[in-house]
Amino acid sequence: MLNQKLQDIKDLVNSHIQGDIELNSAELTEHLKFLKKEDEEIYKAILNELDSESLGEAAVQMPNHMLKDVIALPDEKVADAIEELESDDATDLIQNIGDIDENRAKQIFDSLETDSKKEISRLINYDENEAGAYMQIEVFSCELNQTLGDVIQKFRMLKNSGELVRVFQLFVLDEHGILRYCVPLDDLLLFDPDEQISEIMKKHSAEYEPHFVQDSDDIMCVAQIVKDYDLSSVPVVNKAGVLLGRITTYDIHDFLEDSATEQIYHLAGVDDEAEDEETLFKAGKARALWLCVNLITAIISSVVISYFDESINKIVALAVLMPIVASMGGNTGTQALTVTVRRLAIGEINFAHAKATLLKELSIAAVNGAIFATLMGVIAHFWFNINNLGLVIAMSMMINLSLAGLFGALIPMGLKRLNIDPAVGSSVLLTTVTDVVGFFSFLGLATWILL
Amino acid sequence: MLNQKLQDIKDLVNSHIQGDIELNSAELTEHLKFLKKEDEEIYKAILNELDSESLGEAAVQMPNHMLKDVIALPDEKVADAIEELESDDATDLIQNIGDIDENRAKQIFDSLETDSKKEISRLINYDENEAGAYMQIEVFSCELNQTLGDVIQKFRMLKNSGELVRVFQLFVLDEHGILRYCVPLDDLLLFDPDEQISEIMKKHSAEYEPHFVQDSDDIMCVAQIVKDYDLSSVPVVNKAGVLLGRITTYDIHDFLEDSATEQIYHLAGVDDEAEDEETLFKAGKARALWLCVNLITAIISSVVISYFDESINKIVALAVLMPIVASMGGNTGTQALTVTVRRLAIGEINFAHAKATLLKELSIAAVNGAIFATLMGVIAHFWFNINNLGLVIAMSMMINLSLAGLFGALIPMGLKRLNIDPAVGSSVLLTTVTDVVGFFSFLGLATWILL
């Protein structure tokens, strides 16, 4: 059965190479991944035969262990593949290659055409959170003094030569290259081709007022603008307003999905990049690091417990009940933490809402704390029938759950203020707080009140 | 300062009502939210003055507690606002109103024009996971026997009358309404207006082959297609291939972001819809329900501990160390669980990968289990200096961490198989397993080996 599948996928990819069918880059990459796993030889032969465009587009999507095989191909072949990509993807690919082997990245970069080198050099300098890092410099633009007919002529030429793909907007620039208007491309169908662009714009100036971002803007803010205005692409300008490139909604899409995965993973102590690696070793190592941090905090909690070993010796019910206090605190805190981390991430709250957020999380946790403290107090009383034991567990749960809510909001906001990704360290810090406070308050109160 | 802000925002919204500036619906909704909070009277006056389009678009975005104020407006005003919306948004709004007050929804529905009623009745029948539920029926289409010139003429007319917004594609239908081709709108600039559509399509048939989905397809699969092919919108057809509507990338965008938030929240036992409510009561109540489930599982763990009260009485170190076994198991399991839930959600894995996924998670957990079991065994030995205590904690951690990895993958895959959202119940089931196994294996082995 496996052999049949291998044959089928080989046939499919070969049909793509022959040009009989067209696989998209996601499909192609999936098939290559399968081939590499099942038959390295066929896989390498196919890598060699792929046309530059397919190779380039697949390479952008490949995890590092597959990309290694691509950069083992001759310089020229890799360079041709990069030339076929849009500037942002070309830059990403060169960066990915550099992550594997810096020298190889330099060699390949040197084999590129002068224009591509210039483009990549410009884009590679942006910080990974800057809008510029997500920008492609291929845009369709015109000047105010052209006629619509000229513009359409230019569009046909560029489109037929394959230089423009997925164009959504015409960017109208003044004589200094400053962005003045954005026109959805299909609107060009509405006007008379003999009219001058400047005339058309005069009549529709409000409608074609551009929404733009600066190259140094934070990509999160760019995503917000794209969402708020439902843009298909957003022009990127420099400080002076000169058009530098555009960011498409697809790029924003990918960015948001990757961010969500990153947050979900980070909250659980998993590294999103390590999980994508070929071998389990890197994923396992990244997870082990996190478990190591957790072990340290667990030992700290145990040290707290060990201070009260005599109390436990006298009332063994304390050992039975203490995990409940810690666990309920942990869960209450995680609720507050998760909501705060996510709302910070999608821009629903910021520092202006700090006080309101803390108050909200504290209130919810305190009310729930009161409910479950009472409930658990009654249960503990009837379970063990020890005087005041119910009161002790109720008091400690009230303290622990309230603090859990407060710290659940405080920790991510504090980390964010310190420019640390709130998703990364929050959970472990919170668990330390809820465990230590939980064990200390319960065992401490028990020692004080019961003994 | 607050008064100044109130005045500013009031001025801003009034300028929007006067038509001097244009706020997008997200901005407008934010401002309305602020006004409602600060001055209910101004807020209600402004709701009354908003034009139908602004009111409709804001209403779609409003949480229920604000929507209540909108449906308190006269039937006709609400109906006009709904008429201004695209069919998918109109349907959502009627549904949201129905969630608040079913009778009111019926009254408003009855005030709509016949066409709108028909559209909404059709869309409202789709299940929330079906592509049809995300579809808008407004499309720009033509038949094969028209000339390009006719089509452009029709486009200008529809566009100028405001009936078409955000059009990306021309859908070419045959005489039975069956979708034959999809043409990016800007490509219409490339061809001769006198040519017949059928002629143009003949020459470019491969290029304009449509990517489409069926109205009964799962929205997750639609999102995958939109991503894989970087589509700006995807046509929706029925079983016979007849064009029914389209889904835009914006809708997919919103769907994916909401799904990510939902997953993150569910993993932490938080309900995404309740969190959006005005009062803290509903959010708190939803969280309390989850804490209640957690309390039950915590009590189950405590019952396990209580079986070993004599052992704890003899060796108090057991009480000190037992939370470490449970905590490390919980964390190891959460790592496996989170990766599995997310990879299932974004379509990276499915049932075909079940065996590989279980094996992967079990291996990582077992290797990390061996490392931390050894480490903790040594620490426990030197900490308490009790014969074989190190061996006991090492063995129980080895068991608990391995099972944690296995169940971390097994639980979400099992829930998914049972058609239950894997993000919802996974965490609590997992914690029950890791706590019970952790306490039972550690205390059980200790009783057996040490006593």
PDB file of N, CA and C in Angstrom, chain A residues 360-442:
ATOM      1  N   LYS A 360     -10.844  43.709  37.216  1.00  0.00           N
ATOM      2  CA  LYS A 360     -11.787  42.726  36.679  1.00  0.00           C
ATOM      3  C   LYS A 360     -11.369  41.315  37.094  1.00  0.00           C
ATOM      4  N   GLU A 361     -10.104  40.991  36.852  1.00  0.00           N
ATOM      5  CA  GLU A 361      -9.640  39.638  37.134  1.00  0.00           C
ATOM      6  C   GLU A 361      -9.662  39.346  38.636  1.00  0.00           C
ATOM      7  N   LEU A 362      -9.300  40.366  39.418  1.00  0.00           N
ATOM      8  CA  LEU A 362      -9.338  40.185  40.862  1.00  0.00           C
ATOM      9  C   LEU A 362     -10.775  39.937  41.338  1.00  0.00           C
ATOM     10  N   SER A 363     -11.725  40.712  40.791  1.00  0.00           N
ATOM     11  CA  SER A 363     -13.115  40.550  41.235  1.00  0.00           C
ATOM     12  C   SER A 363     -13.646  39.170  40.890  1.00  0.00           C
ATOM     13  N   ILE A 364     -13.472  38.759  39.632  1.00  0.00           N
ATOM     14  CA  ILE A 364     -13.986  37.438  39.242  1.00  0.00           C
ATOM     15  C   ILE A 364     -13.374  36.361  40.124  1.00  0.00           C
ATOM     16  N   ALA A 365     -12.044  36.443  40.318  1.00  0.00           N
ATOM     17  CA  ALA A 365     -11.358  35.414  41.097  1.00  0.00           C
ATOM     18  C   ALA A 365     -11.824  35.440  42.561  1.00  0.00           C
ATOM     19  N   ALA A 366     -12.047  36.638  43.086  1.00  0.00           N
ATOM     20  CA  ALA A 366     -12.445  36.739  44.494  1.00  0.00           C
ATOM     21  C   ALA A 366     -13.850  36.156  44.691  1.00  0.00           C
ATOM     22  N   VAL A 367     -14.756  36.472  43.760  1.00  0.00           N
ATOM     23  CA  VAL A 367     -16.117  35.938  43.881  1.00  0.00           C
ATOM     24  C   VAL A 367     -16.095  34.415  43.753  1.00  0.00           C
ATOM     25  N   ASN A 368     -15.428  33.907  42.706  1.00  0.00           N
ATOM     26  CA  ASN A 368     -15.318  32.453  42.575  1.00  0.00           C
ATOM     27  C   ASN A 368     -14.580  31.856  43.772  1.00  0.00           C
ATOM     28  N   GLY A 369     -13.576  32.586  44.252  1.00  0.00           N
ATOM     29  CA  GLY A 369     -12.830  32.132  45.422  1.00  0.00           C
ATOM     30  C   GLY A 369     -13.771  31.946  46.614  1.00  0.00           C
ATOM     31  N   ALA A 370     -14.635  32.931  46.826  1.00  0.00           N
ATOM     32  CA  ALA A 370     -15.573  32.857  47.953  1.00  0.00           C
ATOM     33  C   ALA A 370     -16.486  31.646  47.814  1.00  0.00           C
ATOM     34  N   ILE A 371     -16.992  31.433  46.596  1.00  0.00           N
ATOM     35  CA  ILE A 371     -17.902  30.301  46.365  1.00  0.00           C
ATOM     36  C   ILE A 371     -17.207  28.969  46.658  1.00  0.00           C
ATOM     37  N   PHE A 372     -16.045  28.756  46.036  1.00  0.00           N
ATOM     38  CA  PHE A 372     -15.394  27.448  46.168  1.00  0.00           C
ATOM     39  C   PHE A 372     -14.753  27.263  47.539  1.00  0.00           C
ATOM     40  N   ALA A 373     -14.366  28.378  48.164  1.00  0.00           N
ATOM     41  CA  ALA A 373     -13.820  28.290  49.514  1.00  0.00           C
ATOM     42  C   ALA A 373     -14.902  27.777  50.467  1.00  0.00           C
ATOM     43  N   THR A 374     -16.093  28.361  50.334  1.00  0.00           N
ATOM     44  CA  THR A 374     -17.204  27.930  51.190  1.00  0.00           C
ATOM     45  C   THR A 374     -17.524  26.453  50.937  1.00  0.00           C
ATOM     46  N   LEU A 375     -17.678  26.118  49.657  1.00  0.00           N
ATOM     47  CA  LEU A 375     -18.019  24.753  49.285  1.00  0.00           C
ATOM     48  C   LEU A 375     -17.001  23.756  49.832  1.00  0.00           C
ATOM     49  N   MET A 376     -15.725  24.076  49.605  1.00  0.00           N
ATOM     50  CA  MET A 376     -14.667  23.149  50.007  1.00  0.00           C
ATOM     51  C   MET A 376     -14.561  23.101  51.530  1.00  0.00           C
ATOM     52  N   GLY A 377     -14.833  24.250  52.182  1.00  0.00           N
ATOM     53  CA  GLY A 377     -14.811  24.280  53.640  1.00  0.00           C
ATOM     54  C   GLY A 377     -15.824  23.290  54.210  1.00  0.00           C
ATOM     55  N   VAL A 378     -17.035  23.315  53.648  1.00  0.00           N
ATOM     56  CA  VAL A 378     -18.081  22.405  54.111  1.00  0.00           C
ATOM     57  C   VAL A 378     -17.664  20.952  53.847  1.00  0.00           C
ATOM     58  N   ILE A 379     -17.188  20.692  52.613  1.00  0.00           N
ATOM     59  CA  ILE A 379     -16.774  19.320  52.276  1.00  0.00           C
ATOM     60  C   ILE A 379     -15.695  18.829  53.245  1.00  0.00           C
ATOM     61  N   ALA A 380     -14.675  19.654  53.489  1.00  0.00           N
ATOM     62  CA  ALA A 380     -13.554  19.247  54.336  1.00  0.00           C
ATOM     63  C   ALA A 380     -14.033  18.975  55.758  1.00  0.00           C
ATOM     64  N   HIS A 381     -14.972  19.830  56.203  1.00  0.00           N
ATOM     65  CA  HIS A 381     -15.486  19.658  57.557  1.00  0.00           C
ATOM     66  C   HIS A 381     -16.144  18.294  57.719  1.00  0.00           C
ATOM     67  N   PHE A 382     -17.009  17.938  56.766  1.00  0.00           N
ATOM     68  CA  PHE A 382     -17.720  16.672  56.903  1.00  0.00           C
ATOM     69  C   PHE A 382     -16.843  15.461  56.573  1.00  0.00           C
ATOM     70  N   TRP A 383     -15.858  15.678  55.707  1.00  0.00           N
ATOM     71  CA  TRP A 383     -14.971  14.584  55.326  1.00  0.00           C
ATOM     72  C   TRP A 383     -14.115  14.141  56.525  1.00  0.00           C
ATOM     73  N   PHE A 384     -13.469  15.115  57.161  1.00  0.00           N
ATOM     74  CA  PHE A 384     -12.495  14.742  58.201  1.00  0.00           C
ATOM     75  C   PHE A 384     -12.992  14.977  59.624  1.00  0.00           C
ATOM     76  N   ASN A 385     -14.071  15.767  59.735  1.00  0.00           N
ATOM     77  CA  ASN A 385     -14.642  16.025  61.037  1.00  0.00           C
ATOM     78  C   ASN A 385     -13.601  16.519  62.055  1.00  0.00           C
ATOM     79  N   ILE A 386     -12.748  17.429  61.615  1.00  0.00           N
ATOM     80  CA  ILE A 386     -11.747  18.040  62.503  1.00  0.00           C
ATOM     81  C   ILE A 386     -12.170  19.480  62.726  1.00  0.00           C
ATOM     82  N   ASN A 387     -12.244  19.885  63.966  1.00  0.00           N
ATOM     83  CA  ASN A 387     -12.654  21.252  64.289  1.00  0.00           C
ATOM     84  C   ASN A 387     -11.850  22.302  63.521  1.00  0.00           C
ATOM     85  N   ASN A 388     -12.542  23.246  62.911  1.00  0.00           N
ATOM     86  CA  ASN A 388     -11.894  24.376  62.239  1.00  0.00           C
ATOM     87  C   ASN A 388     -11.105  24.029  60.980  1.00  0.00           C
ATOM     88  N   LEU A 389     -11.021  22.748  60.617  1.00  0.00           N
ATOM     89  CA  LEU A 389     -10.285  22.405  59.394  1.00  0.00           C
ATOM     90  C   LEU A 389     -10.986  23.028  58.180  1.00  0.00           C
ATOM     91  N   GLY A 390     -12.330  23.004  58.208  1.00  0.00           N
ATOM     92  CA  GLY A 390     -13.098  23.622  57.119  1.00  0.00           C
ATOM     93  C   GLY A 390     -12.791  25.104  57.008  1.00  0.00           C
ATOM     94  N   LEU A 391     -12.717  25.768  58.157  1.00  0.00           N
ATOM     95  CA  LEU A 391     -12.404  27.197  58.162  1.00  0.00           C
ATOM     96  C   LEU A 391     -11.032  27.467  57.565  1.00  0.00           C
ATOM     97  N   VAL A 392     -10.052  26.627  57.951  1.00  0.00           N
ATOM     98  CA  VAL A 392      -8.677  26.817  57.463  1.00  0.00           C
ATOM     99  C   VAL A 392      -8.610  26.691  55.946  1.00  0.00           C
ATOM    100  N   ILE A 393      -9.202  25.633  55.398  1.00  0.00           N
ATOM    101  CA  ILE A 393      -9.100  25.454  53.956  1.00  0.00           C
ATOM    102  C   ILE A 393      -9.880  26.558  53.230  1.00  0.00           C
ATOM    103  N   ALA A 394     -11.002  26.989  53.810  1.00  0.00           N
ATOM    104  CA  ALA A 394     -11.776  28.058  53.187  1.00  0.00           C
ATOM    105  C   ALA A 394     -10.972  29.354  53.152  1.00  0.00           C
ATOM    106  N   MET A 395     -10.332  29.692  54.278  1.00  0.00           N
ATOM    107  CA  MET A 395      -9.539  30.919  54.318  1.00  0.00           C
ATOM    108  C   MET A 395      -8.382  30.862  53.323  1.00  0.00           C
ATOM    109  N   SER A 396      -7.696  29.737  53.296  1.00  0.00           N
ATOM    110  CA  SER A 396      -6.529  29.679  52.413  1.00  0.00           C
ATOM    111  C   SER A 396      -6.960  29.674  50.945  1.00  0.00           C
ATOM    112  N   MET A 397      -8.091  29.043  50.636  1.00  0.00           N
ATOM    113  CA  MET A 397      -8.550  29.083  49.243  1.00  0.00           C
ATOM    114  C   MET A 397      -8.966  30.488  48.841  1.00  0.00           C
ATOM    115  N   MET A 398      -9.611  31.193  49.778  1.00  0.00           N
ATOM    116  CA  MET A 398     -10.009  32.586  49.505  1.00  0.00           C
ATOM    117  C   MET A 398      -8.775  33.424  49.169  1.00  0.00           C
ATOM    118  N   ILE A 399      -7.737  33.270  49.996  1.00  0.00           N
ATOM    119  CA  ILE A 399      -6.490  34.019  49.750  1.00  0.00           C
ATOM    120  C   ILE A 399      -5.868  33.595  48.416  1.00  0.00           C
ATOM    121  N   ASN A 400      -5.738  32.288  48.212  1.00  0.00           N
ATOM    122  CA  ASN A 400      -5.003  31.811  47.049  1.00  0.00           C
ATOM    123  C   ASN A 400      -5.728  32.116  45.740  1.00  0.00           C
ATOM    124  N   LEU A 401      -7.022  31.924  45.707  1.00  0.00           N
ATOM    125  CA  LEU A 401      -7.750  32.174  44.464  1.00  0.00           C
ATOM    126  C   LEU A 401      -7.782  33.661  44.106  1.00  0.00           C
ATOM    127  N   SER A 402      -7.935  34.523  45.137  1.00  0.00           N
ATOM    128  CA  SER A 402      -7.929  35.960  44.854  1.00  0.00           C
ATOM    129  C   SER A 402      -6.582  36.399  44.306  1.00  0.00           C
ATOM    130  N   LEU A 403      -5.509  35.956  44.982  1.00  0.00           N
ATOM    131  CA  LEU A 403      -4.175  36.325  44.503  1.00  0.00           C
ATOM    132  C   LEU A 403      -3.912  35.734  43.124  1.00  0.00           C
ATOM    133  N   ALA A 404      -4.450  34.530  42.884  1.00  0.00           N
ATOM    134  CA  ALA A 404      -4.256  33.908  41.575  1.00  0.00           C
ATOM    135  C   ALA A 404      -4.841  34.785  40.476  1.00  0.00           C
ATOM    136  N   GLY A 405      -6.048  35.316  40.711  1.00  0.00           N
ATOM    137  CA  GLY A 405      -6.669  36.188  39.718  1.00  0.00           C
ATOM    138  C   GLY A 405      -5.847  37.451  39.517  1.00  0.00           C
ATOM    139  N   LEU A 406      -5.410  38.045  40.639  1.00  0.00           N
ATOM    140  CA  LEU A 406      -4.624  39.270  40.551  1.00  0.00           C
ATOM    141  C   LEU A 406      -3.329  39.034  39.791  1.00  0.00           C
ATOM    142  N   PHE A 407      -2.580  37.984  40.156  1.00  0.00           N
ATOM    143  CA  PHE A 407      -1.304  37.718  39.495  1.00  0.00           C
ATOM    144  C   PHE A 407      -1.504  37.223  38.056  1.00  0.00           C
ATOM    145  N   GLY A 408      -2.626  36.552  37.823  1.00  0.00           N
ATOM    146  CA  GLY A 408      -2.927  36.114  36.453  1.00  0.00           C
ATOM    147  C   GLY A 408      -3.002  37.292  35.499  1.00  0.00           C
ATOM    148  N   ALA A 409      -3.455  38.436  35.983  1.00  0.00           N
ATOM    149  CA  ALA A 409      -3.502  39.633  35.139  1.00  0.00           C
ATOM    150  C   ALA A 409      -2.199  40.423  35.235  1.00  0.00           C
ATOM    151  N   LEU A 410      -1.630  40.455  36.448  1.00  0.00           N
ATOM    152  CA  LEU A 410      -0.441  41.281  36.703  1.00  0.00           C
ATOM    153  C   LEU A 410       0.796  40.759  35.966  1.00  0.00           C
ATOM    154  N   ILE A 411       0.998  39.447  35.988  1.00  0.00           N
ATOM    155  CA  ILE A 411       2.218  38.881  35.407  1.00  0.00           C
ATOM    156  C   ILE A 411       2.332  39.172  33.908  1.00  0.00           C
ATOM    157  N   PRO A 412       1.315  38.857  33.096  1.00  0.00           N
ATOM    158  CA  PRO A 412       1.474  39.167  31.668  1.00  0.00           C
ATOM    159  C   PRO A 412       1.608  40.659  31.379  1.00  0.00           C
ATOM    160  N   MET A 413       0.874  41.496  32.145  1.00  0.00           N
ATOM    161  CA  MET A 413       0.996  42.932  31.895  1.00  0.00           C
ATOM    162  C   MET A 413       2.386  43.423  32.283  1.00  0.00           C
ATOM    163  N   GLY A 414       2.925  42.896  33.364  1.00  0.00           N
ATOM    164  CA  GLY A 414       4.274  43.268  33.789  1.00  0.00           C
ATOM    165  C   GLY A 414       5.317  42.830  32.769  1.00  0.00           C
ATOM    166  N   LEU A 415       5.200  41.598  32.294  1.00  0.00           N
ATOM    167  CA  LEU A 415       6.165  41.098  31.308  1.00  0.00           C
ATOM    168  C   LEU A 415       6.097  41.934  30.035  1.00  0.00           C
ATOM    169  N   LYS A 416       4.880  42.249  29.625  1.00  0.00           N
ATOM    170  CA  LYS A 416       4.701  43.065  28.416  1.00  0.00           C
ATOM    171  C   LYS A 416       5.377  44.424  28.591  1.00  0.00           C
ATOM    172  N   ARG A 417       5.197  45.018  29.767  1.00  0.00           N
ATOM    173  CA  ARG A 417       5.819  46.312  30.062  1.00  0.00           C
ATOM    174  C   ARG A 417       7.347  46.214  29.961  1.00  0.00           C
ATOM    175  N   LEU A 418       7.892  45.049  30.364  1.00  0.00           N
ATOM    176  CA  LEU A 418       9.349  44.840  30.296  1.00  0.00           C
ATOM    177  C   LEU A 418       9.760  44.354  28.912  1.00  0.00           C
ATOM    178  N   ASN A 419       8.808  44.418  27.964  1.00  0.00           N
ATOM    179  CA  ASN A 419       9.085  43.976  26.593  1.00  0.00           C
ATOM    180  C   ASN A 419       9.445  42.502  26.484  1.00  0.00           C
ATOM    181  N   ILE A 420       8.916  41.685  27.413  1.00  0.00           N
ATOM    182  CA  ILE A 420       9.092  40.240  27.311  1.00  0.00           C
ATOM    183  C   ILE A 420       7.766  39.670  26.817  1.00  0.00           C
ATOM    184  N   ASP A 421       7.812  38.718  25.905  1.00  0.00           N
ATOM    185  CA  ASP A 421       6.584  38.103  25.394  1.00  0.00           C
ATOM    186  C   ASP A 421       5.786  37.524  26.561  1.00  0.00           C
ATOM    187  N   PRO A 422       4.579  38.077  26.818  1.00  0.00           N
ATOM    188  CA  PRO A 422       3.816  37.642  27.997  1.00  0.00           C
ATOM    189  C   PRO A 422       3.467  36.159  27.944  1.00  0.00           C
ATOM    190  N   ALA A 423       3.405  35.583  26.744  1.00  0.00           N
ATOM    191  CA  ALA A 423       3.025  34.177  26.657  1.00  0.00           C
ATOM    192  C   ALA A 423       4.134  33.270  27.186  1.00  0.00           C
ATOM    193  N   VAL A 424       5.387  33.734  27.102  1.00  0.00           N
ATOM    194  CA  VAL A 424       6.487  32.827  27.399  1.00  0.00           C
ATOM    195  C   VAL A 424       6.637  32.470  28.876  1.00  0.00           C
ATOM    196  N   GLY A 425       6.854  33.472  29.724  1.00  0.00           N
ATOM    197  CA  GLY A 425       7.186  33.127  31.104  1.00  0.00           C
ATOM    198  C   GLY A 425       6.000  33.097  32.054  1.00  0.00           C
ATOM    199  N   SER A 426       4.846  33.570  31.557  1.00  0.00           N
ATOM    200  CA  SER A 426       3.719  33.789  32.459  1.00  0.00           C
ATOM    201  C   SER A 426       3.299  32.560  33.247  1.00  0.00           C
ATOM    202  N   SER A 427       3.076  31.443  32.539  1.00  0.00           N
ATOM    203  CA  SER A 427       2.507  30.264  33.199  1.00  0.00           C
ATOM    204  C   SER A 427       3.358  29.813  34.376  1.00  0.00           C
ATOM    205  N   VAL A 428       4.672  29.739  34.150  1.00  0.00           N
ATOM    206  CA  VAL A 428       5.523  29.181  35.192  1.00  0.00           C
ATOM    207  C   VAL A 428       5.600  30.118  36.390  1.00  0.00           C
ATOM    208  N   LEU A 429       5.653  31.425  36.124  1.00  0.00           N
ATOM    209  CA  LEU A 429       5.657  32.381  37.230  1.00  0.00           C
ATOM    210  C   LEU A 429       4.366  32.267  38.022  1.00  0.00           C
ATOM    211  N   LEU A 430       3.258  32.162  37.299  1.00  0.00           N
ATOM    212  CA  LEU A 430       1.965  32.068  37.965  1.00  0.00           C
ATOM    213  C   LEU A 430       1.873  30.817  38.834  1.00  0.00           C
ATOM    214  N   THR A 431       2.283  29.666  38.272  1.00  0.00           N
ATOM    215  CA  THR A 431       2.198  28.420  39.033  1.00  0.00           C
ATOM    216  C   THR A 431       3.038  28.516  40.307  1.00  0.00           C
ATOM    217  N   THR A 432       4.200  29.139  40.192  1.00  0.00           N
ATOM    218  CA  THR A 432       5.023  29.304  41.386  1.00  0.00           C
ATOM    219  C   THR A 432       4.240  30.063  42.448  1.00  0.00           C
ATOM    220  N   VAL A 433       3.633  31.169  42.040  1.00  0.00           N
ATOM    221  CA  VAL A 433       2.858  31.971  42.991  1.00  0.00           C
ATOM    222  C   VAL A 433       1.731  31.147  43.603  1.00  0.00           C
ATOM    223  N   THR A 434       0.919  30.499  42.741  1.00  0.00           N
ATOM    224  CA  THR A 434      -0.264  29.802  43.282  1.00  0.00           C
ATOM    225  C   THR A 434       0.123  28.597  44.125  1.00  0.00           C
ATOM    226  N   ASP A 435       1.202  27.894  43.760  1.00  0.00           N
ATOM    227  CA  ASP A 435       1.631  26.755  44.583  1.00  0.00           C
ATOM    228  C   ASP A 435       2.168  27.219  45.929  1.00  0.00           C
ATOM    229  N   VAL A 436       3.096  28.194  45.868  1.00  0.00           N
ATOM    230  CA  VAL A 436       3.714  28.657  47.118  1.00  0.00           C
ATOM    231  C   VAL A 436       2.660  29.269  48.037  1.00  0.00           C
ATOM    232  N   VAL A 437       1.852  30.176  47.494  1.00  0.00           N
ATOM    233  CA  VAL A 437       0.814  30.812  48.303  1.00  0.00           C
ATOM    234  C   VAL A 437      -0.176  29.758  48.811  1.00  0.00           C
ATOM    235  N   GLY A 438      -0.539  28.829  47.931  1.00  0.00           N
ATOM    236  CA  GLY A 438      -1.508  27.794  48.306  1.00  0.00           C
ATOM    237  C   GLY A 438      -0.998  26.949  49.462  1.00  0.00           C
ATOM    238  N   PHE A 439       0.181  26.377  49.317  1.00  0.00           N
ATOM    239  CA  PHE A 439       0.720  25.506  50.378  1.00  0.00           C
ATOM    240  C   PHE A 439       1.014  26.307  51.646  1.00  0.00           C
ATOM    241  N   PHE A 440       1.614  27.492  51.467  1.00  0.00           N
ATOM    242  CA  PHE A 440       1.997  28.275  52.633  1.00  0.00           C
ATOM    243  C   PHE A 440       0.773  28.731  53.425  1.00  0.00           C
ATOM    244  N   SER A 441      -0.226  29.249  52.719  1.00  0.00           N
ATOM    245  CA  SER A 441      -1.393  29.772  53.443  1.00  0.00           C
ATOM    246  C   SER A 441      -2.150  28.623  54.116  1.00  0.00           C
ATOM    247  N   PHE A 442      -2.323  27.512  53.415  1.00  0.00           N
ATOM    248  CA  PHE A 442      -3.082  26.400  54.005  1.00  0.00           C
ATOM    249  C   PHE A 442      -2.349  25.785  55.186  1.00  0.00           C
TER     250      PHE A 442
END
